[in-house]
CSV table of C-alpha atoms in Angstrom, one decimal:
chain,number,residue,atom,x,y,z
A,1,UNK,CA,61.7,-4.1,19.0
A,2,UNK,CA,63.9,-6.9,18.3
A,3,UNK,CA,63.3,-8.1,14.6
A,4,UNK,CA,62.9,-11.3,15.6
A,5,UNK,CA,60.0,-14.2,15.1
A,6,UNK,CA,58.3,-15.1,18.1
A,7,UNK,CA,57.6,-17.9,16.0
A,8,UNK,CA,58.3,-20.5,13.3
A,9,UNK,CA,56.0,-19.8,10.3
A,10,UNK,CA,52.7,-22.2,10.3
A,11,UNK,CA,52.2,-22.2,6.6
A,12,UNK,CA,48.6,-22.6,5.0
A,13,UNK,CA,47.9,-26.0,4.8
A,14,UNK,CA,48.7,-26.5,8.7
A,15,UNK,CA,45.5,-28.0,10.0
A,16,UNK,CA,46.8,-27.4,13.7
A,17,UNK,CA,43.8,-25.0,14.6
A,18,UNK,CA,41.4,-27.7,14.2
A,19,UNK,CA,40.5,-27.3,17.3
A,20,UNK,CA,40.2,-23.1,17.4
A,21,UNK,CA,38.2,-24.0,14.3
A,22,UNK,CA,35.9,-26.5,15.9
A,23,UNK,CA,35.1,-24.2,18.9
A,24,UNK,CA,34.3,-21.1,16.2
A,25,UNK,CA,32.1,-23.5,14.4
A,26,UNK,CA,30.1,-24.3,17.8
A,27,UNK,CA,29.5,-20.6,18.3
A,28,UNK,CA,29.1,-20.8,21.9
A,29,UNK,CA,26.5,-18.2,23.0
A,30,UNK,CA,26.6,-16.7,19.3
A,31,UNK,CA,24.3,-19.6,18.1
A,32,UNK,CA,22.4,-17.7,15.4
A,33,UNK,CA,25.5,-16.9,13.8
A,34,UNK,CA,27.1,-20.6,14.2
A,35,UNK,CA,28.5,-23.2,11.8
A,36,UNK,CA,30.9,-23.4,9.2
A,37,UNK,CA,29.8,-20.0,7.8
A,38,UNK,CA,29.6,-18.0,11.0
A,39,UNK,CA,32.5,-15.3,9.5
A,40,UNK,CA,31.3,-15.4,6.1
A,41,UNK,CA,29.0,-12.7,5.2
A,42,UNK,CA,31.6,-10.7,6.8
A,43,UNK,CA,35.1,-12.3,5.1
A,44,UNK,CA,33.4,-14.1,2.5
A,45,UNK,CA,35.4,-17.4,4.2
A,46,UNK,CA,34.1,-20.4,5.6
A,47,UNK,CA,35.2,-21.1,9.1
A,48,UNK,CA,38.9,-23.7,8.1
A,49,UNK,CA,42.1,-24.2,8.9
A,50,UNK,CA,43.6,-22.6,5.8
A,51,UNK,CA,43.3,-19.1,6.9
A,52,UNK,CA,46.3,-17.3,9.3
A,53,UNK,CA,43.4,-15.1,11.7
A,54,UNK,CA,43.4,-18.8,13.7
A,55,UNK,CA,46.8,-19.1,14.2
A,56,UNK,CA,47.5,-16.0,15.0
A,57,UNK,CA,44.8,-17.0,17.9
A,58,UNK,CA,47.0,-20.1,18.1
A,59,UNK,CA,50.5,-18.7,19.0
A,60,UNK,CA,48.8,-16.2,21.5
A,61,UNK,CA,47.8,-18.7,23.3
A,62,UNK,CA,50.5,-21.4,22.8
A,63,UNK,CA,53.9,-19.1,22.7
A,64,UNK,CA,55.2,-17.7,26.0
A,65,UNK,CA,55.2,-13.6,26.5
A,66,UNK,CA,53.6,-13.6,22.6
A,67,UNK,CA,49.9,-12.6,24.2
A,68,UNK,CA,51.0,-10.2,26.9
A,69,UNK,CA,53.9,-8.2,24.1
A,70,UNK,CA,50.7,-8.2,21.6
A,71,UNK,CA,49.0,-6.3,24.2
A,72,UNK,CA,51.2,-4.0,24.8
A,73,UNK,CA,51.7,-3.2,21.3
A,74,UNK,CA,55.1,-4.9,21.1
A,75,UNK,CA,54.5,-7.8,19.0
A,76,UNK,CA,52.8,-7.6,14.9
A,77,UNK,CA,51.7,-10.1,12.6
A,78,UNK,CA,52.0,-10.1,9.3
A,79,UNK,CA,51.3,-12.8,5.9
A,80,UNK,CA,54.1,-13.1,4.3
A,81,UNK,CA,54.1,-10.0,2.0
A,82,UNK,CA,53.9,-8.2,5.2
A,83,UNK,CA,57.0,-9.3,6.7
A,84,UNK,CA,58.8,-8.9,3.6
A,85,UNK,CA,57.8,-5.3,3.6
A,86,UNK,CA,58.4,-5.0,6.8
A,87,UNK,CA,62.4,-6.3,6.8
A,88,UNK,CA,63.3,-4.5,3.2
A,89,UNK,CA,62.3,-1.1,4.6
A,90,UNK,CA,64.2,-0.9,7.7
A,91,UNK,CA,62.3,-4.0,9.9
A,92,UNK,CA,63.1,-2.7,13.8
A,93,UNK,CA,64.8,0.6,12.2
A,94,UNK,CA,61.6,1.7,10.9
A,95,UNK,CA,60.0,-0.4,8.4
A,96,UNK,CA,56.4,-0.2,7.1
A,97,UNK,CA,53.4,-2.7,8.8
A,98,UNK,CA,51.6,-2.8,5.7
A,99,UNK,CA,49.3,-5.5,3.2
A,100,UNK,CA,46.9,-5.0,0.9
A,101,UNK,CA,43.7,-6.4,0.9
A,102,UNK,CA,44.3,-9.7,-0.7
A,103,UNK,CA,47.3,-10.5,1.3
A,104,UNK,CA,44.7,-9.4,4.6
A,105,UNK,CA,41.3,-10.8,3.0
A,106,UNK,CA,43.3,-14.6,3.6
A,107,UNK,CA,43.1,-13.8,7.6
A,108,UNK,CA,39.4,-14.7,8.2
A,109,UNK,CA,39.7,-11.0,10.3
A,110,UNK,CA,38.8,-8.6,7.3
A,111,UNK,CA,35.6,-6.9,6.4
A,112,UNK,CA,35.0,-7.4,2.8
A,113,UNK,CA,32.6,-4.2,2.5
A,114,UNK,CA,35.5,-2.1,4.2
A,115,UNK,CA,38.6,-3.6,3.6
A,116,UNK,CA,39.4,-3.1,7.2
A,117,UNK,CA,39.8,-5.3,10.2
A,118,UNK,CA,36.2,-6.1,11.4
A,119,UNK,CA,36.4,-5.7,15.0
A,120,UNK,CA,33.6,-7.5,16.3
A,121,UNK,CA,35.9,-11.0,14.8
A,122,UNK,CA,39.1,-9.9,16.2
A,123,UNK,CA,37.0,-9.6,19.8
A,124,UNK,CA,35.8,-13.0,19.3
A,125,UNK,CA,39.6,-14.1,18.2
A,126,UNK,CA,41.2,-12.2,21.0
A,127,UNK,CA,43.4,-10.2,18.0
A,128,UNK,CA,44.4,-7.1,19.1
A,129,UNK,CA,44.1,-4.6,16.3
A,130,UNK,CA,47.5,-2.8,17.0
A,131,UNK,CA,49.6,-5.9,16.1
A,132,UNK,CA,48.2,-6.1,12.3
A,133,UNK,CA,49.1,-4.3,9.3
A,134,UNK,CA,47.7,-1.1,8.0
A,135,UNK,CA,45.2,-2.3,4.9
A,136,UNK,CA,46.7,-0.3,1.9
A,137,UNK,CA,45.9,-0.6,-1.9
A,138,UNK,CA,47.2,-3.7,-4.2
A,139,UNK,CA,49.5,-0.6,-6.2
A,140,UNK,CA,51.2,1.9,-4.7
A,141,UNK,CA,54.4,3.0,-3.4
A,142,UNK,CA,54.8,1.5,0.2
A,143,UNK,CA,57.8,2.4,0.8
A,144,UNK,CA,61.5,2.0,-0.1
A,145,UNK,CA,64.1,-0.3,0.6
A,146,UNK,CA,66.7,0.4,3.6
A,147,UNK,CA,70.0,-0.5,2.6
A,148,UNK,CA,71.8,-3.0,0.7
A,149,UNK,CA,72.1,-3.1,-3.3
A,150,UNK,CA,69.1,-1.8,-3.5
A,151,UNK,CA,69.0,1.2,-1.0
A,152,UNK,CA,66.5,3.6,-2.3
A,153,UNK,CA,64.4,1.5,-4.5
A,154,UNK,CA,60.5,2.2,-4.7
A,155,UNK,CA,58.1,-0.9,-3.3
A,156,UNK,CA,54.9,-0.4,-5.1
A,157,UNK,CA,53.2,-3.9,-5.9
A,158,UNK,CA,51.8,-6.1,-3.1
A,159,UNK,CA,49.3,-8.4,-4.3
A,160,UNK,CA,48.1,-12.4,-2.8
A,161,UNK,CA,49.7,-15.5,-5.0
A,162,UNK,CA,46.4,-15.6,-6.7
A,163,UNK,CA,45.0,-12.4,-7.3
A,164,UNK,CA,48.4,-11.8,-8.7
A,165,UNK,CA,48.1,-14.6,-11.4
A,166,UNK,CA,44.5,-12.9,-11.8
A,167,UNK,CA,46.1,-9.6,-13.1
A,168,UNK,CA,49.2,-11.3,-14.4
A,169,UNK,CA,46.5,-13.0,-17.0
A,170,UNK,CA,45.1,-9.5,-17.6
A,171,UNK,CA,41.6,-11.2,-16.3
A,172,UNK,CA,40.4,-7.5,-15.7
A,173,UNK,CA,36.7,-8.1,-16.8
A,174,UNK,CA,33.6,-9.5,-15.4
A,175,UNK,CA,33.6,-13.2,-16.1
A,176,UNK,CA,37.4,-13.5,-16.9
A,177,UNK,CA,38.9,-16.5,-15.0
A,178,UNK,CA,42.1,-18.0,-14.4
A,179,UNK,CA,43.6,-21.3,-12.8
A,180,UNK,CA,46.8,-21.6,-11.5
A,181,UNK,CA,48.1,-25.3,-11.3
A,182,UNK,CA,51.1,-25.4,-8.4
A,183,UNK,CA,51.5,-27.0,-4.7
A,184,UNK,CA,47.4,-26.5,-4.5
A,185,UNK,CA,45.6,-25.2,-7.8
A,186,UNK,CA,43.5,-21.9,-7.4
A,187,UNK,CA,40.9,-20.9,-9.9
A,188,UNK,CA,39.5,-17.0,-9.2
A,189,UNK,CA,36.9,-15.2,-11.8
A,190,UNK,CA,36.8,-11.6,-12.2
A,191,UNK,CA,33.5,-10.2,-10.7
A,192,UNK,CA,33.9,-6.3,-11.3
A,193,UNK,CA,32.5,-4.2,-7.9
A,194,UNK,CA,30.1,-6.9,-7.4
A,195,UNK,CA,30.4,-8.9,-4.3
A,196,UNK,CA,29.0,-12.3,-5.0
A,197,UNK,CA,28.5,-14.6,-1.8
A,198,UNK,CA,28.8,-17.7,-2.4
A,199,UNK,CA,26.1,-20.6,-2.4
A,200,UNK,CA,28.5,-23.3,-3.8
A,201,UNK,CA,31.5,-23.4,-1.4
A,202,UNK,CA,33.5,-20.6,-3.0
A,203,UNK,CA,35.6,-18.0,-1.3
A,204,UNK,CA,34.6,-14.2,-2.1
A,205,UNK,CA,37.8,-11.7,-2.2
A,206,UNK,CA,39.1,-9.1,-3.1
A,207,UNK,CA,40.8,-9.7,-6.8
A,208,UNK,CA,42.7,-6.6,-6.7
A,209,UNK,CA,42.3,-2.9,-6.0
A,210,UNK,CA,44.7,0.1,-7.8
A,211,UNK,CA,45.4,2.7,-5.9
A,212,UNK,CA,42.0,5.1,-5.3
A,213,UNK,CA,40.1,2.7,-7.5
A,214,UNK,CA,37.8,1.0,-6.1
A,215,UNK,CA,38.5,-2.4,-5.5
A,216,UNK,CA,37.4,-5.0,-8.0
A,217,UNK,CA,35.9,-8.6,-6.4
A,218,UNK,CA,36.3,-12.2,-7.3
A,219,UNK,CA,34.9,-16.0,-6.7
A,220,UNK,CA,38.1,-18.3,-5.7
A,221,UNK,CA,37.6,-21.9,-5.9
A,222,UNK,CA,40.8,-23.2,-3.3
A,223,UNK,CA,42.3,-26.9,-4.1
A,224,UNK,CA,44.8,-28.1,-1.2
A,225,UNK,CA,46.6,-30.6,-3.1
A,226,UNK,CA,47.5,-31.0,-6.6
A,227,UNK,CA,51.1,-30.4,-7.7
A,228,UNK,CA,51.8,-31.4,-4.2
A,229,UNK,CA,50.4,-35.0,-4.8
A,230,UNK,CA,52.8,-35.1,-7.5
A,231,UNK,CA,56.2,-34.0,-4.8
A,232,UNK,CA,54.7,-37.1,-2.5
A,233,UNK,CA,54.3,-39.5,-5.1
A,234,UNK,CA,58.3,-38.0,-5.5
A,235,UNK,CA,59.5,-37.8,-2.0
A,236,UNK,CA,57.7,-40.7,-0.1
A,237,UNK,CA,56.9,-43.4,-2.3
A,238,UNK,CA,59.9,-42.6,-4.6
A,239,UNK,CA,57.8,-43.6,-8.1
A,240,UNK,CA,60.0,-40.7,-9.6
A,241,UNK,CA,63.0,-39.2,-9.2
A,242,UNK,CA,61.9,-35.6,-10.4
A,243,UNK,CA,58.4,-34.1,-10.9
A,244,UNK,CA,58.5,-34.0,-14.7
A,245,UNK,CA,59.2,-37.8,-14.5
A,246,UNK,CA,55.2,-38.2,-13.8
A,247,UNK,CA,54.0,-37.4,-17.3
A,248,UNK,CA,56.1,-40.2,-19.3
A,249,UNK,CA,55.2,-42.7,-16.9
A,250,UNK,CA,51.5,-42.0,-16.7
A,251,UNK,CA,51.6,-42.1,-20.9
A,252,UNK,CA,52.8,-45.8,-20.2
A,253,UNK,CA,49.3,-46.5,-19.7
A,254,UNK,CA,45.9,-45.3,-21.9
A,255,UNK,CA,43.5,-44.7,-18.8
A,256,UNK,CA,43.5,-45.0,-15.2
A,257,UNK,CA,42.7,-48.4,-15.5
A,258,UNK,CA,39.6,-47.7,-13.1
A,259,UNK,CA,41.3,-46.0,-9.7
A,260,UNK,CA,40.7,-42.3,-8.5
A,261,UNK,CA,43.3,-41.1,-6.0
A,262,UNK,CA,41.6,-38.2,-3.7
A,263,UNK,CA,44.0,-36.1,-2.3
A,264,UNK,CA,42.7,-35.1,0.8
A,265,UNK,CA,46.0,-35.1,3.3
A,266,UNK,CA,44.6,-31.6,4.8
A,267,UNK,CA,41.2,-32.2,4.3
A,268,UNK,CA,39.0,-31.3,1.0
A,269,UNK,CA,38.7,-27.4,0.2
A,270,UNK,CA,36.4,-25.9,-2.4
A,271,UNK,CA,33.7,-26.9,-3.0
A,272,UNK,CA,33.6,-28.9,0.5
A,273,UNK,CA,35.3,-27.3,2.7
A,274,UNK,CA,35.5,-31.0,4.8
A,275,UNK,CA,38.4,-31.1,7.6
A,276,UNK,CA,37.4,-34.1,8.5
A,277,UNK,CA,38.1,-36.1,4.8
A,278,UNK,CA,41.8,-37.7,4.2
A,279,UNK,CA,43.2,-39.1,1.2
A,280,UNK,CA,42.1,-42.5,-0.3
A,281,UNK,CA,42.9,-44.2,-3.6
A,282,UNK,CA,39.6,-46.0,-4.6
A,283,UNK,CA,39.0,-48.8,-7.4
A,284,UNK,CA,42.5,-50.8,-6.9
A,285,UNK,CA,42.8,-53.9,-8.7
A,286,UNK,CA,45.8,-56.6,-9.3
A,287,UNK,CA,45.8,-55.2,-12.9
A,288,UNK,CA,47.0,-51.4,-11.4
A,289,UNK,CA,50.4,-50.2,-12.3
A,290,UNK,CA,52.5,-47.6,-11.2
A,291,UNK,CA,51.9,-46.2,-14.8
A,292,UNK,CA,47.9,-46.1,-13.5
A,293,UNK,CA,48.8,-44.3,-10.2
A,294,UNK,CA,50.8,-41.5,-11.5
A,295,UNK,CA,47.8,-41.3,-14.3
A,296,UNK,CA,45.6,-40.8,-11.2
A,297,UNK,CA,47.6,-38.5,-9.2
A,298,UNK,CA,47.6,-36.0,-12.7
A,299,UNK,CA,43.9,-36.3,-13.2
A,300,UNK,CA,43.0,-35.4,-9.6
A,301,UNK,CA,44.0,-32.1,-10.3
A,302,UNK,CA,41.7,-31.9,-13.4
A,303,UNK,CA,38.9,-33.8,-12.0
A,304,UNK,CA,39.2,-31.5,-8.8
A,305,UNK,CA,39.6,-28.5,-11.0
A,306,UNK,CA,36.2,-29.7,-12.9
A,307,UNK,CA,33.9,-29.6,-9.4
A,308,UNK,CA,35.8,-25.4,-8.9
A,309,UNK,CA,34.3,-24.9,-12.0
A,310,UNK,CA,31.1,-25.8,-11.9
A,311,UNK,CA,30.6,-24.3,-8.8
A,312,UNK,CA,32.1,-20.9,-10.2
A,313,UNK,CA,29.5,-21.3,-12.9
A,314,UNK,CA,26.3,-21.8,-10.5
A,315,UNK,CA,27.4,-19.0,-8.7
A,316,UNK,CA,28.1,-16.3,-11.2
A,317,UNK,CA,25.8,-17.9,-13.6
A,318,UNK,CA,28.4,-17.2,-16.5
A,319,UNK,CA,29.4,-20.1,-18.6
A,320,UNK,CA,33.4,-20.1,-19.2
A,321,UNK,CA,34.3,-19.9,-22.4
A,322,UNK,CA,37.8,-20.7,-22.1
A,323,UNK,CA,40.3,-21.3,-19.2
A,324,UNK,CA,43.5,-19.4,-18.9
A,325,UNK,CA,46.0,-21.7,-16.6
A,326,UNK,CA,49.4,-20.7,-15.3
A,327,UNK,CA,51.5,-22.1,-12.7
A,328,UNK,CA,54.3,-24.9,-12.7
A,329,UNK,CA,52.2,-28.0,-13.9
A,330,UNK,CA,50.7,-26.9,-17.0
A,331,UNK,CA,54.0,-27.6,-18.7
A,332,UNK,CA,52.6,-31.0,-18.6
A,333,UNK,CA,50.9,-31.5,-21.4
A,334,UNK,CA,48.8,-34.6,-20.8
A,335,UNK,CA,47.7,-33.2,-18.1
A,336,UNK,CA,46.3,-30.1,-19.9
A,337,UNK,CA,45.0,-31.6,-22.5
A,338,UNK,CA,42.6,-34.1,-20.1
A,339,UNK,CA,42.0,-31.1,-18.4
A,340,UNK,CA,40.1,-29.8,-21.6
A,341,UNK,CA,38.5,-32.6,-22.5
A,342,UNK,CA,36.7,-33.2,-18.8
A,343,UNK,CA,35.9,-29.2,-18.9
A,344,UNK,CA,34.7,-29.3,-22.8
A,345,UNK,CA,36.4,-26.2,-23.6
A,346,UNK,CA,40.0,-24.8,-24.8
A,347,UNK,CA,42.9,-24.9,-21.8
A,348,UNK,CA,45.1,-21.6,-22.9
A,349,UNK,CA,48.8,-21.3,-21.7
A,350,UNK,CA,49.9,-17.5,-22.0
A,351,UNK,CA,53.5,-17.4,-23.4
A,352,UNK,CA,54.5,-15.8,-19.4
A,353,UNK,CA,53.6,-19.1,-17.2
A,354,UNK,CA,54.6,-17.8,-14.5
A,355,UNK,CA,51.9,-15.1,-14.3
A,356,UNK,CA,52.0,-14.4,-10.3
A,357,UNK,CA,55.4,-12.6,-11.3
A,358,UNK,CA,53.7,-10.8,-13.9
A,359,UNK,CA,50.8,-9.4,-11.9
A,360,UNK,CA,52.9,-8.5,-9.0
A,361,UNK,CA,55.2,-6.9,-11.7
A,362,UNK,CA,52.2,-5.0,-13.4
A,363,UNK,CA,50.9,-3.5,-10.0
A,364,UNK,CA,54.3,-1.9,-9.5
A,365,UNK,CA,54.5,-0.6,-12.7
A,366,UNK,CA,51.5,1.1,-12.7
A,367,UNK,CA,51.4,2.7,-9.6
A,368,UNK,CA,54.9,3.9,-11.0
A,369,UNK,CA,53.2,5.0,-14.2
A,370,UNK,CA,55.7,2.3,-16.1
A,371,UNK,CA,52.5,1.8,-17.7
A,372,UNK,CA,49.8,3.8,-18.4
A,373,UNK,CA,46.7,2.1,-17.3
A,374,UNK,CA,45.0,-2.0,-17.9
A,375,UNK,CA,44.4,-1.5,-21.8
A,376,UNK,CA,48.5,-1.5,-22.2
A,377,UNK,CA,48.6,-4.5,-20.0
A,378,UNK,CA,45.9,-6.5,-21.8
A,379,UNK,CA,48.1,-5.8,-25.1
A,380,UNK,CA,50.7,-7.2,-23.4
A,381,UNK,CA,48.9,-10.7,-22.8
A,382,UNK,CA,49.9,-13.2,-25.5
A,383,UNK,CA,49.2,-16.8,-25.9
A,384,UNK,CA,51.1,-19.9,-25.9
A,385,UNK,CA,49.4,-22.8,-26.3
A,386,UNK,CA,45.9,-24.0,-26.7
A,387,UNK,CA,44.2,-27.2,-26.1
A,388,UNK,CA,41.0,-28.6,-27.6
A,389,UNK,CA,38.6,-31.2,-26.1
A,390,UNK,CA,39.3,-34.7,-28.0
A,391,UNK,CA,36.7,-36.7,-25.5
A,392,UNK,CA,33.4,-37.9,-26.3
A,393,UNK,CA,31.2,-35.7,-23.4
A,394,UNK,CA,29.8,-39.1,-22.4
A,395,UNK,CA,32.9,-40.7,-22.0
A,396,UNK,CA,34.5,-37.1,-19.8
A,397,UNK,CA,30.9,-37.2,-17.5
A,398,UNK,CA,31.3,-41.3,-16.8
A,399,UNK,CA,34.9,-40.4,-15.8
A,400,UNK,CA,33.8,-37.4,-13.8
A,401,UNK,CA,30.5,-39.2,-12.1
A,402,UNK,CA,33.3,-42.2,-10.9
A,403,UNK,CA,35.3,-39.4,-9.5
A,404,UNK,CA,32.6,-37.7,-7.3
A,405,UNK,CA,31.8,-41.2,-6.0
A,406,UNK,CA,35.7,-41.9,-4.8
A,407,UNK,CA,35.1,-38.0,-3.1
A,408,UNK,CA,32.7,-39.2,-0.7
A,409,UNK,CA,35.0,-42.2,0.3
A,410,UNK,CA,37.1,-39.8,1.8
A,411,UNK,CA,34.3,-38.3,4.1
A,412,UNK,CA,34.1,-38.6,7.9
A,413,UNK,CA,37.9,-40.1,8.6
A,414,UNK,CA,38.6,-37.8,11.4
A,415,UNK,CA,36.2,-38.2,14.3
């Protein structure tokens, strides 16, 4: 009625539903179905605080008159791509409830098989259904915007920060892969129709899905912290006074000199999905410099990107034969180029980094026949750099083995 948040924002790696969580995980009397992946076979989640169908539980519960308005149908939800929508095309003077299913498959509330709500979770949530957004496609017109400069204009792309670097990289076949290096990194492989649950601590989502078409599937490997190690190594410890600073300082030194910093402020994500993990740096000597920290905060993100991998690989049983990366860290070279030498294949950089644009971009345009179907777009694709692996494979699988062992020093921390 009002426009107005009922709340501030609790943004994904907010690990305040812990608790909700911890309950879920118990099961109560649905003990068959308990654990970590009580949800799964439904969402394709495991049961964490990542996802926003908890804290919608959350403010119910915790914000005054926000459970008894939901009720009566006078408060929604939405991710952010929902609110968006929702304020360009009117907000309280009409404005579309929408998302599309990758924006609603990061909820923990929809059905993977029907891209719908799956009642039988929002019962157990205590969501009421009224107060989410209709499920539409990833590419079509939505709506238009109400007012302003733009008054008129046609809303037809609505894709999740991921999926969108997925198409953005014109990953449209089975076995095509991505990973996008920014606050967290996120690696998602093209599946085709095939829904693929997990074994290895994977998500399975929705990739993206074109107006009628049906919707095309994908594995997602989810890192919390990556370029975000890089802003605290910045902001709190004040080791550099801009994030590009990082790479010229960790070329001031040729290794790590033996440490592994594990990144776990929220927890660890894929492939362990462990809330109860926090950070540690592991290996310290007197002979550390800060040149050897900010060396180890860059290869946490390749070393963490390495685990994604394999797991991707186990579970589609498809070997990668390259990696396309996007995102605002792989202008750091060093960086890229360990990456390819842990993985043992080419790192590829299109010329468009910032490929969530692009995809987001490329769903509009097609559902406004700007382009004329995915062969155009994969013509578009070009690349812009390449890296080779330069490391002996027993020297990158020593490095690796070390890292693994600082991983399980992080275990266990929260009680």
């Amino acid at each position: 009625r009002t426009g107005q948040p009922y709340y501030n924002a609790i943004v994904w790696q907010d690990t305040r539903t812990d608790v909700i969580i911890n309950e879920l995980s118990r099961a109560g009397g649905y003990a068959r179905e308990s654990g970590q992946d009580r949800f799964r076979a439904q969402t394709g989640l495991p049961l964490a605080t990542y996802f926003s169908g908890p804290k919608i539980r959350w403010i119910l519960e915790n914000v005054p008159s926000a459970r008894a308005d939901a009720e009566k149908g006078e408060a929604i939800f939405g991710n952010i791509d929902t609110w968006i929508l929702w304020n360009l095309t009117g907000g309280p003077r009409g404005g579309i409830h929408v998302t599309d299913p990758t924006n609603a498959s990061r909820t923990l509330l929809m059905n993977l098989q029907t891209l719908d709500w799956d009642d039988s979770i929002l019962k157990i949530l205590g969501v009421p259904r009224d107060m989410l957004p209709r499920i539409c496609s990833s590419s079509e017109i939505y709506g238009y915007v109400s007012g302003g400069a733009l008054d008129g204009l046609p809303i037809a792309g609505d894709l999740g920060d991921q999926q969108a670097a997925l198409f953005g990289q014109a990953c449209f076949d089975p076995g095509d892969a991505k990973n996008t290096y920014g606050t967290g990194c996120f690696m998602l492989m093209n599946t085709g129709s095939q829904l693929i649950p997990s074994q290895s601590g994977l998500l399975t989502t929705p990739g993206y899905k074109i107006g009628s078409q049906p919707a095309v599937y994908a594995l997602e490997g989810s890192i919390a912290i990556t370029g975000a190690l890089v802003q605290w190594l910045r902001d709190n410890l004040g080791m550099i006074e801009k994030s590009s600073d990082i790479e010229p300082l960790a070329r001031t030194v040729e290794d790590n000199g033996g440490i592994y910093f594990v990144p776990a402020f929220s927890g660890l994500f894929a492939p362990y999905w462990r809330s109860d993990a926090r950070g540690a740096i592991v290996g310290l000597t007197r002979y550390i410099n800060r040149g050897h920290i900010a060396r180890a905060v860059l290869e946490a993100s390749a070393f963490q990107t390495r685990e994604v991998l394999e797991a991707m690989e186990k579970d589609s049983g498809i070997r990668l034969k390259n990696l396309k990366v996007d995102g605002g860290m792989v202008a750091n070279n060093l960086l890229m180029q360990f990456q390819a030498d842990l993985l043992g294949v080419p790192v590829v950089r299109p010329k468009v980094a910032e490929t969530t644009s692009l995809g987001a971009a490329y769903a509009a345009g097609l559902a406004l026949g700007f382009w004329p179907g995915l062969d155009t777009l994969r013509q578009n694709w070009q690349q812009g750099a390449e890296w080779q692996p330069d490391m002996e494979r027993k020297k990158a699988d020593g490095l690796y083995s070390q890292w693994k062992k600082a991983v399980t020093r992080t275990f266990d921390w929260v009680e």
